[in-house]
mmCIF file of C-alpha atoms in Angstrom:
data_model
loop_
_atom_site.group_PDB
_atom_site.id
_atom_site.type_symbol
_atom_site.label_atom_id
_atom_site.label_comp_id
_atom_site.label_asym_id
_atom_site.label_seq_id
_atom_site.Cartn_x
_atom_site.Cartn_y
_atom_site.Cartn_z
ATOM 1 C CA MET P 1 182.664 31.520 137.555
ATOM 2 C CA THR P 2 182.670 32.824 133.986
ATOM 3 C CA THR P 3 180.002 30.297 133.022
ATOM 4 C CA ASN P 4 177.758 31.345 135.901
ATOM 5 C CA ILE P 5 177.995 35.016 134.948
ATOM 6 C CA ARG P 6 177.231 34.158 131.336
ATOM 7 C CA ASP P 7 174.247 32.046 132.355
ATOM 8 C CA LEU P 8 172.941 34.811 134.640
ATOM 9 C CA THR P 9 173.226 37.342 131.834
ATOM 10 C CA LEU P 10 171.319 35.052 129.465
ATOM 11 C CA ILE P 11 168.577 34.482 132.043
ATOM 12 C CA ARG P 12 168.181 38.236 132.537
ATOM 13 C CA ILE P 13 168.000 38.841 128.788
ATOM 14 C CA LEU P 14 165.451 36.032 128.382
ATOM 15 C CA LEU P 15 163.294 37.430 131.192
ATOM 16 C CA GLU P 16 163.365 40.921 129.654
ATOM 17 C CA ILE P 17 162.258 39.458 126.309
ATOM 18 C CA LEU P 18 159.437 37.475 127.929
ATOM 19 C CA VAL P 19 158.241 40.533 129.846
ATOM 20 C CA GLU P 20 158.203 42.609 126.658
ATOM 21 C CA ILE P 21 156.283 39.915 124.743
ATOM 22 C CA GLU P 22 153.607 39.534 127.422
ATOM 23 C CA THR P 23 153.331 43.282 127.932
ATOM 24 C CA ASN P 24 152.766 43.802 124.200
ATOM 25 C CA ARG P 25 150.117 41.102 124.294
ATOM 26 C CA GLY P 26 148.392 42.885 127.167
ATOM 27 C CA ASN P 27 148.855 39.804 129.343
ATOM 28 C CA ASN P 28 149.593 41.597 132.597
ATOM 29 C CA SER P 29 149.418 38.528 134.821
ATOM 30 C CA ALA P 30 152.140 36.774 132.809
ATOM 31 C CA ALA P 31 154.236 39.944 132.620
ATOM 32 C CA ILE P 32 153.971 40.352 136.409
ATOM 33 C CA ARG P 33 155.023 36.737 136.922
ATOM 34 C CA TYR P 34 158.151 37.164 134.805
ATOM 35 C CA LEU P 35 158.933 40.541 136.360
ATOM 36 C CA ARG P 36 158.856 39.045 139.851
ATOM 37 C CA ILE P 37 161.331 36.418 138.722
ATOM 38 C CA ALA P 38 163.366 39.207 137.117
ATOM 39 C CA VAL P 39 163.520 41.009 140.458
ATOM 40 C CA VAL P 40 165.026 37.883 142.050
ATOM 41 C CA TYR P 41 167.652 37.738 139.303
ATOM 42 C CA GLY P 42 168.455 41.418 139.708
ATOM 43 C CA VAL P 43 167.141 42.662 136.366
ATOM 44 C CA LYS P 44 167.446 46.441 136.435
ATOM 45 C CA GLY P 45 164.146 48.242 135.982
ATOM 46 C CA ALA P 46 161.991 45.247 136.918
ATOM 47 C CA LEU P 47 160.705 46.907 140.091
ATOM 48 C CA PHE P 48 159.736 50.056 138.202
ATOM 49 C CA LYS P 49 157.963 48.061 135.478
ATOM 50 C CA LEU P 50 155.959 46.233 138.135
ATOM 51 C CA GLY P 51 154.953 49.615 139.558
ATOM 52 C CA ILE P 52 153.870 50.830 136.115
ATOM 53 C CA ILE P 53 151.685 47.780 135.455
ATOM 54 C CA TYR P 54 149.924 48.177 138.800
ATOM 55 C CA TYR P 55 149.656 51.948 138.273
ATOM 56 C CA ASN P 56 148.064 51.540 134.840
ATOM 57 C CA THR P 57 145.569 49.023 136.253
ATOM 58 C CA GLU P 58 144.794 51.447 139.108
ATOM 59 C CA ASN P 59 146.135 49.230 141.855
ATOM 60 C CA LEU P 60 147.822 52.195 143.488
ATOM 61 C CA ASN P 61 148.781 50.484 146.739
ATOM 62 C CA LEU P 62 150.912 47.886 144.962
ATOM 63 C CA ALA P 63 152.135 50.490 142.477
ATOM 64 C CA LEU P 64 153.351 52.665 145.338
ATOM 65 C CA TYR P 65 154.997 49.667 147.001
ATOM 66 C CA TYR P 66 157.080 48.840 143.903
ATOM 67 C CA PHE P 67 157.852 52.462 143.018
ATOM 68 C CA LYS P 68 159.222 52.993 146.520
ATOM 69 C CA LEU P 69 161.335 49.828 146.249
ATOM 70 C CA ALA P 70 162.687 50.948 142.877
ATOM 71 C CA SER P 71 163.373 54.407 144.276
ATOM 72 C CA GLU P 72 165.295 53.037 147.256
ATOM 73 C CA LYS P 73 167.112 50.126 145.591
ATOM 74 C CA GLU P 74 167.753 51.430 142.081
ATOM 75 C CA GLY P 75 167.662 55.201 142.500
ATOM 76 C CA CYS P 76 165.304 55.347 139.513
ATOM 77 C CA ILE P 77 164.314 58.953 138.754
ATOM 78 C CA ASN P 78 160.929 57.890 137.363
ATOM 79 C CA SER P 79 160.236 55.817 140.463
ATOM 80 C CA HIS P 80 161.011 58.839 142.651
ATOM 81 C CA TYR P 81 158.471 60.803 140.633
ATOM 82 C CA TYR P 82 155.687 58.207 140.605
ATOM 83 C CA ALA P 83 156.005 57.458 144.319
ATOM 84 C CA GLY P 84 155.813 61.184 145.039
ATOM 85 C CA TYR P 85 153.008 61.678 142.537
ATOM 86 C CA ILE P 86 150.794 59.035 144.140
ATOM 87 C CA TYR P 87 151.290 60.631 147.547
ATOM 88 C CA TYR P 88 150.643 64.045 145.952
ATOM 89 C CA LYS P 89 147.350 62.892 144.424
ATOM 90 C CA ASN P 90 146.328 61.542 147.825
ATOM 91 C CA LYS P 91 147.258 64.923 149.331
ATOM 92 C CA GLU P 92 149.834 63.242 151.561
ATOM 93 C CA TYR P 93 152.203 66.119 150.992
ATOM 94 C CA ASN P 94 154.681 65.292 153.763
ATOM 95 C CA ASN P 95 155.277 61.896 152.147
ATOM 96 C CA ALA P 96 155.256 63.272 148.603
ATOM 97 C CA ILE P 97 157.871 66.003 149.059
ATOM 98 C CA PRO P 98 160.940 63.796 149.781
ATOM 99 C CA TYR P 99 160.354 61.600 146.701
ATOM 100 C CA LEU P 100 159.534 64.510 144.433
ATOM 101 C CA LYS P 101 162.647 66.356 145.569
ATOM 102 C CA LEU P 102 164.813 63.373 144.628
ATOM 103 C CA SER P 103 163.641 63.530 141.022
ATOM 104 C CA ALA P 104 163.253 67.326 140.889
ATOM 105 C CA ASP P 105 166.893 67.729 141.847
ATOM 106 C CA GLN P 106 167.759 65.471 138.892
ATOM 107 C CA GLY P 107 165.867 67.786 136.536
ATOM 108 C CA CYS P 108 162.452 66.096 136.367
ATOM 109 C CA LYS P 109 160.096 68.925 135.382
ATOM 110 C CA LYS P 110 157.015 66.909 136.373
ATOM 111 C CA SER P 111 158.299 66.684 139.940
ATOM 112 C CA GLN P 112 159.274 70.347 139.945
ATOM 113 C CA TRP P 113 155.733 71.244 138.858
ATOM 114 C CA CYS P 114 154.157 69.045 141.547
ATOM 115 C CA LEU P 115 156.420 70.527 144.217
ATOM 116 C CA GLY P 116 155.469 74.027 143.127
ATOM 117 C CA TYR P 117 151.795 73.161 143.490
ATOM 118 C CA ILE P 118 152.314 71.539 146.898
ATOM 119 C CA TYR P 119 154.310 74.457 148.281
ATOM 120 C CA GLU P 120 151.658 76.929 147.097
ATOM 121 C CA GLU P 121 149.002 74.776 148.761
ATOM 122 C CA ILE P 122 150.815 74.815 152.113
ATOM 123 C CA GLY P 123 151.621 78.523 151.865
ATOM 124 C CA ASP P 124 155.363 78.353 151.115
ATOM 125 C CA ILE P 125 155.254 80.744 148.167
ATOM 126 C CA ASP P 126 159.010 81.239 147.831
ATOM 127 C CA ASN P 127 159.630 77.506 147.406
ATOM 128 C CA ALA P 128 156.620 77.277 145.095
ATOM 129 C CA ILE P 129 158.154 79.925 142.842
ATOM 130 C CA ARG P 130 161.560 78.271 143.039
ATOM 131 C CA TYR P 131 160.388 74.883 141.753
ATOM 132 C CA LEU P 132 157.860 76.251 139.284
ATOM 133 C CA LYS P 133 160.578 78.385 137.709
ATOM 134 C CA LEU P 134 162.752 75.297 137.244
ATOM 135 C CA ALA P 135 159.921 73.502 135.438
ATOM 136 C CA ALA P 136 158.914 76.611 133.478
ATOM 137 C CA ALA P 137 162.480 76.968 132.196
ATOM 138 C CA GLN P 138 162.078 73.488 130.692
ATOM 139 C CA GLY P 139 158.911 74.551 128.863
ATOM 140 C CA CYS P 140 156.315 73.149 131.275
ATOM 141 C CA LYS P 141 153.251 75.211 130.393
ATOM 142 C CA GLY P 142 151.394 74.134 133.537
ATOM 143 C CA SER P 143 154.184 75.629 135.641
ATOM 144 C CA GLN P 144 154.294 78.760 133.501
ATOM 145 C CA CYS P 145 150.561 79.242 133.936
ATOM 146 C CA TYR P 146 150.763 78.624 137.674
ATOM 147 C CA LEU P 147 153.596 81.131 138.028
ATOM 148 C CA GLY P 148 151.392 83.684 136.296
ATOM 149 C CA MET P 149 148.723 83.098 138.929
ATOM 150 C CA ILE P 150 151.196 83.273 141.831
ATOM 151 C CA PHE P 151 152.806 86.531 140.709
ATOM 152 C CA ASP P 152 149.358 88.071 140.264
ATOM 153 C CA LYS P 153 147.750 86.699 143.431
ATOM 154 C CA TYR P 154 150.601 86.776 145.943
ATOM 155 C CA LYS P 155 153.142 89.246 144.630
ATOM 156 C CA GLY P 156 150.923 91.767 142.862
ATOM 157 C CA CYS P 157 153.414 91.808 139.999
ATOM 158 C CA ILE P 158 151.319 92.159 136.856
ATOM 159 C CA ASP P 159 154.271 92.334 134.464
ATOM 160 C CA LYS P 160 155.728 89.061 135.736
ATOM 161 C CA SER P 161 152.278 87.505 135.740
ATOM 162 C CA LYS P 162 151.681 88.463 132.119
ATOM 163 C CA GLN P 163 155.137 87.217 131.174
ATOM 164 C CA TYR P 164 154.526 83.686 132.440
ATOM 165 C CA TYR P 165 150.917 83.537 131.263
ATOM 166 C CA ARG P 166 152.162 84.569 127.839
ATOM 167 C CA TYR P 167 154.748 81.764 127.781
ATOM 168 C CA ALA P 168 152.009 79.215 128.467
ATOM 169 C CA ALA P 169 149.492 80.913 126.162
ATOM 170 C CA GLU P 170 151.936 80.729 123.275
ATOM 171 C CA GLN P 171 152.119 76.972 123.849
ATOM 172 C CA GLY P 172 148.353 76.745 123.435
ATOM 173 C CA CYS P 173 147.274 76.620 127.087
ATOM 174 C CA PRO P 174 143.639 77.859 127.156
ATOM 175 C CA ILE P 175 143.730 78.486 130.913
ATOM 176 C CA ALA P 176 146.704 80.817 130.500
ATOM 177 C CA GLN P 177 144.992 82.498 127.559
ATOM 178 C CA CYS P 178 141.901 83.161 129.687
ATOM 179 C CA HIS P 179 143.925 84.469 132.630
ATOM 180 C CA LEU P 180 145.956 86.715 130.345
ATOM 181 C CA ALA P 181 142.772 88.034 128.757
ATOM 182 C CA ASN P 182 141.457 88.739 132.251
ATOM 183 C CA ILE P 183 144.503 90.833 133.103
ATOM 184 C CA TYR P 184 144.188 92.811 129.875
ATOM 185 C CA ASN P 185 140.479 93.295 130.484
ATOM 186 C CA ARG P 186 141.172 94.565 134.014
ATOM 187 C CA THR P 187 143.588 97.127 132.594
ATOM 188 C CA ASN P 188 141.088 98.182 129.896
ATOM 189 C CA ASP P 189 143.143 96.697 127.069
ATOM 190 C CA THR P 190 140.148 95.212 125.285
ATOM 191 C CA GLU P 191 142.019 94.541 122.051
ATOM 192 C CA ASN P 192 144.513 92.170 123.673
ATOM 193 C CA ALA P 193 141.811 90.679 125.903
ATOM 194 C CA LEU P 194 139.791 89.700 122.841
ATOM 195 C CA TYR P 195 142.898 88.395 121.072
ATOM 196 C CA TYR P 196 143.696 85.875 123.824
ATOM 197 C CA LEU P 197 140.053 84.948 124.351
ATOM 198 C CA LYS P 198 139.799 84.078 120.666
ATOM 199 C CA LEU P 199 142.879 81.877 121.010
ATOM 200 C CA ALA P 200 141.186 80.093 123.912
ATOM 201 C CA VAL P 201 138.047 79.583 121.800
ATOM 202 C CA GLU P 202 140.211 77.922 119.152
ATOM 203 C CA GLN P 203 141.365 75.503 121.886
ATOM 204 C CA GLY P 204 137.736 74.588 122.564
ATOM 205 C CA CYS P 205 137.008 76.870 125.537
ATOM 206 C CA LYS P 206 133.283 77.636 125.235
ATOM 207 C CA ALA P 207 133.268 80.032 128.203
ATOM 208 C CA SER P 208 135.688 82.305 126.349
ATOM 209 C CA GLN P 209 133.207 82.753 123.499
ATOM 210 C CA GLU P 210 130.542 83.832 125.987
ATOM 211 C CA ILE P 211 132.940 86.426 127.416
ATOM 212 C CA ILE P 212 133.805 87.676 123.924
ATOM 213 C CA ASP P 213 130.096 88.125 123.208
ATOM 214 C CA SER P 214 129.665 90.006 126.500
ATOM 215 C CA ILE P 215 132.612 92.324 125.834
ATOM 216 C CA GLN P 216 131.474 93.042 122.295
ATOM 217 C CA LYS P 217 127.917 93.716 123.493
ATOM 218 C CA THR P 218 129.274 96.132 126.106
ATOM 219 C CA GLN P 219 131.347 97.870 123.429
ATOM 220 C CA SER P 220 128.281 98.144 121.194
ATOM 221 C CA ASN P 221 126.138 99.552 124.025
ATOM 222 C CA GLU P 222 128.810 102.094 124.919
ATOM 223 C CA THR P 223 129.005 103.190 121.273
ATOM 224 C CA ILE P 224 125.211 103.624 121.109
ATOM 225 C CA SER P 225 125.159 105.513 124.401
ATOM 226 C CA LEU P 226 127.971 107.838 123.307
ATOM 227 C CA LYS P 227 126.248 108.473 119.997
ATOM 228 C CA ARG P 228 122.966 109.428 121.734
ATOM 229 C CA LYS P 229 124.742 111.739 124.135
ATOM 230 C CA ARG P 230 126.439 113.503 121.224
ATOM 231 C CA GLU P 231 123.136 113.829 119.404
ATOM 232 C CA ALA P 232 121.508 115.237 122.533
ATOM 233 C CA SER P 233 124.373 117.672 122.962
ATOM 234 C CA ASP P 234 124.061 118.826 119.359
ATOM 235 C CA THR P 235 120.311 119.466 119.696
ATOM 236 C CA GLY P 236 120.472 120.888 123.213
ATOM 237 C CA ALA P 237 118.061 118.224 124.474
ATOM 238 C CA GLU P 238 118.520 116.307 127.698
ATOM 239 C CA PRO P 239 119.846 112.779 127.146
ATOM 240 C CA THR P 240 117.182 110.136 127.742
ATOM 241 C CA GLU P 241 117.743 107.046 129.835
ATOM 242 C CA ASP P 242 119.854 104.600 127.877
ATOM 243 C CA ILE P 243 117.905 101.370 127.856
ATOM 244 C CA TYR P 244 120.878 99.601 126.280
ATOM 245 C CA SER P 245 123.330 100.362 129.055
ATOM 246 C CA SER P 246 124.297 97.706 131.545
ATOM 247 C CA ASP P 247 125.900 97.841 134.964
ATOM 248 C CA ASP P 248 126.979 94.201 134.786
ATOM 249 C CA ASP P 249 130.714 93.681 135.054
ATOM 250 C CA THR P 250 132.352 91.408 132.543
ATOM 251 C CA VAL P 251 133.824 88.557 134.539
ATOM 252 C CA LEU P 252 136.249 86.146 132.984
ATOM 253 C CA ILE P 253 135.438 82.516 133.684
ATOM 254 C CA ILE P 254 138.382 80.187 133.719
ATOM 255 C CA CYS P 255 138.023 77.117 131.545
ATOM 256 C CA ASP P 256 137.226 73.927 133.421
ATOM 257 C CA SER P 257 140.504 72.138 132.813
ATOM 258 C CA ASP P 258 143.104 70.317 134.935
ATOM 259 C CA ILE P 259 146.504 72.115 134.911
ATOM 260 C CA GLU P 260 148.320 68.927 135.736
ATOM 261 C CA SER P 261 147.757 67.265 132.427
ATOM 262 C CA ASP P 262 150.247 69.599 130.833
ATOM 263 C CA ASN P 263 152.556 68.425 131.976
ATOM 264 C CA ASP P 264 152.953 65.876 131.097
ATOM 265 C CA SER P 265 152.449 65.053 134.650
ATOM 266 C CA LYS P 266 152.588 61.391 134.188
#
């Protein structure tokens, strides 16, 4: 009996070594072959590794199959997440939620972020806030940014919105920086609006530079208009039509970027 256990242990170790060698070589077919043998011999993590290989080669049907097996047989937190994530990307939310909850309840911030997005999509704002807060507390800037949007859009709570946008903005999230600038611009705090727009420009957001130019042009036109009105008042003349004035509103354009990548969502 002792010999059999020793032999089984050696076989498992050998299989793990072979899988690592072939994976490092980029020989997926050989790695898959050894992993399938490893599954038969009960090597822990073999099911998840099979899922990862198929996921990275975009064979999502087989990836999902092995992630679900690993989730059910090994209770692997990463398998819970990936199974839920694939369903989430396919917008199969009813299938995604149970798997994501398994990993979210174990502290996986990626799953918490995905759940927050799903619940907002289906209109369950309270649960969206609940899971996004859990991820935000772990420093997930995507969740922080999304919370900023939710508090602004659904709760009308500007202070809370600014708070979460600021958390994400300070981590270098250009989307949060743009949204925060928008809030400041709406409340006529041009100085802070420009500050966060400039941060977004530094992150490569070209739209933010266009908005900065628009705001500064508006400021310049307002200065010219005010100066002319003062001059007219001093001379007693009627002010002439200000050809520099503009009725166009300055609208903040959100950078074209996918929130999910923060996260670290894979």
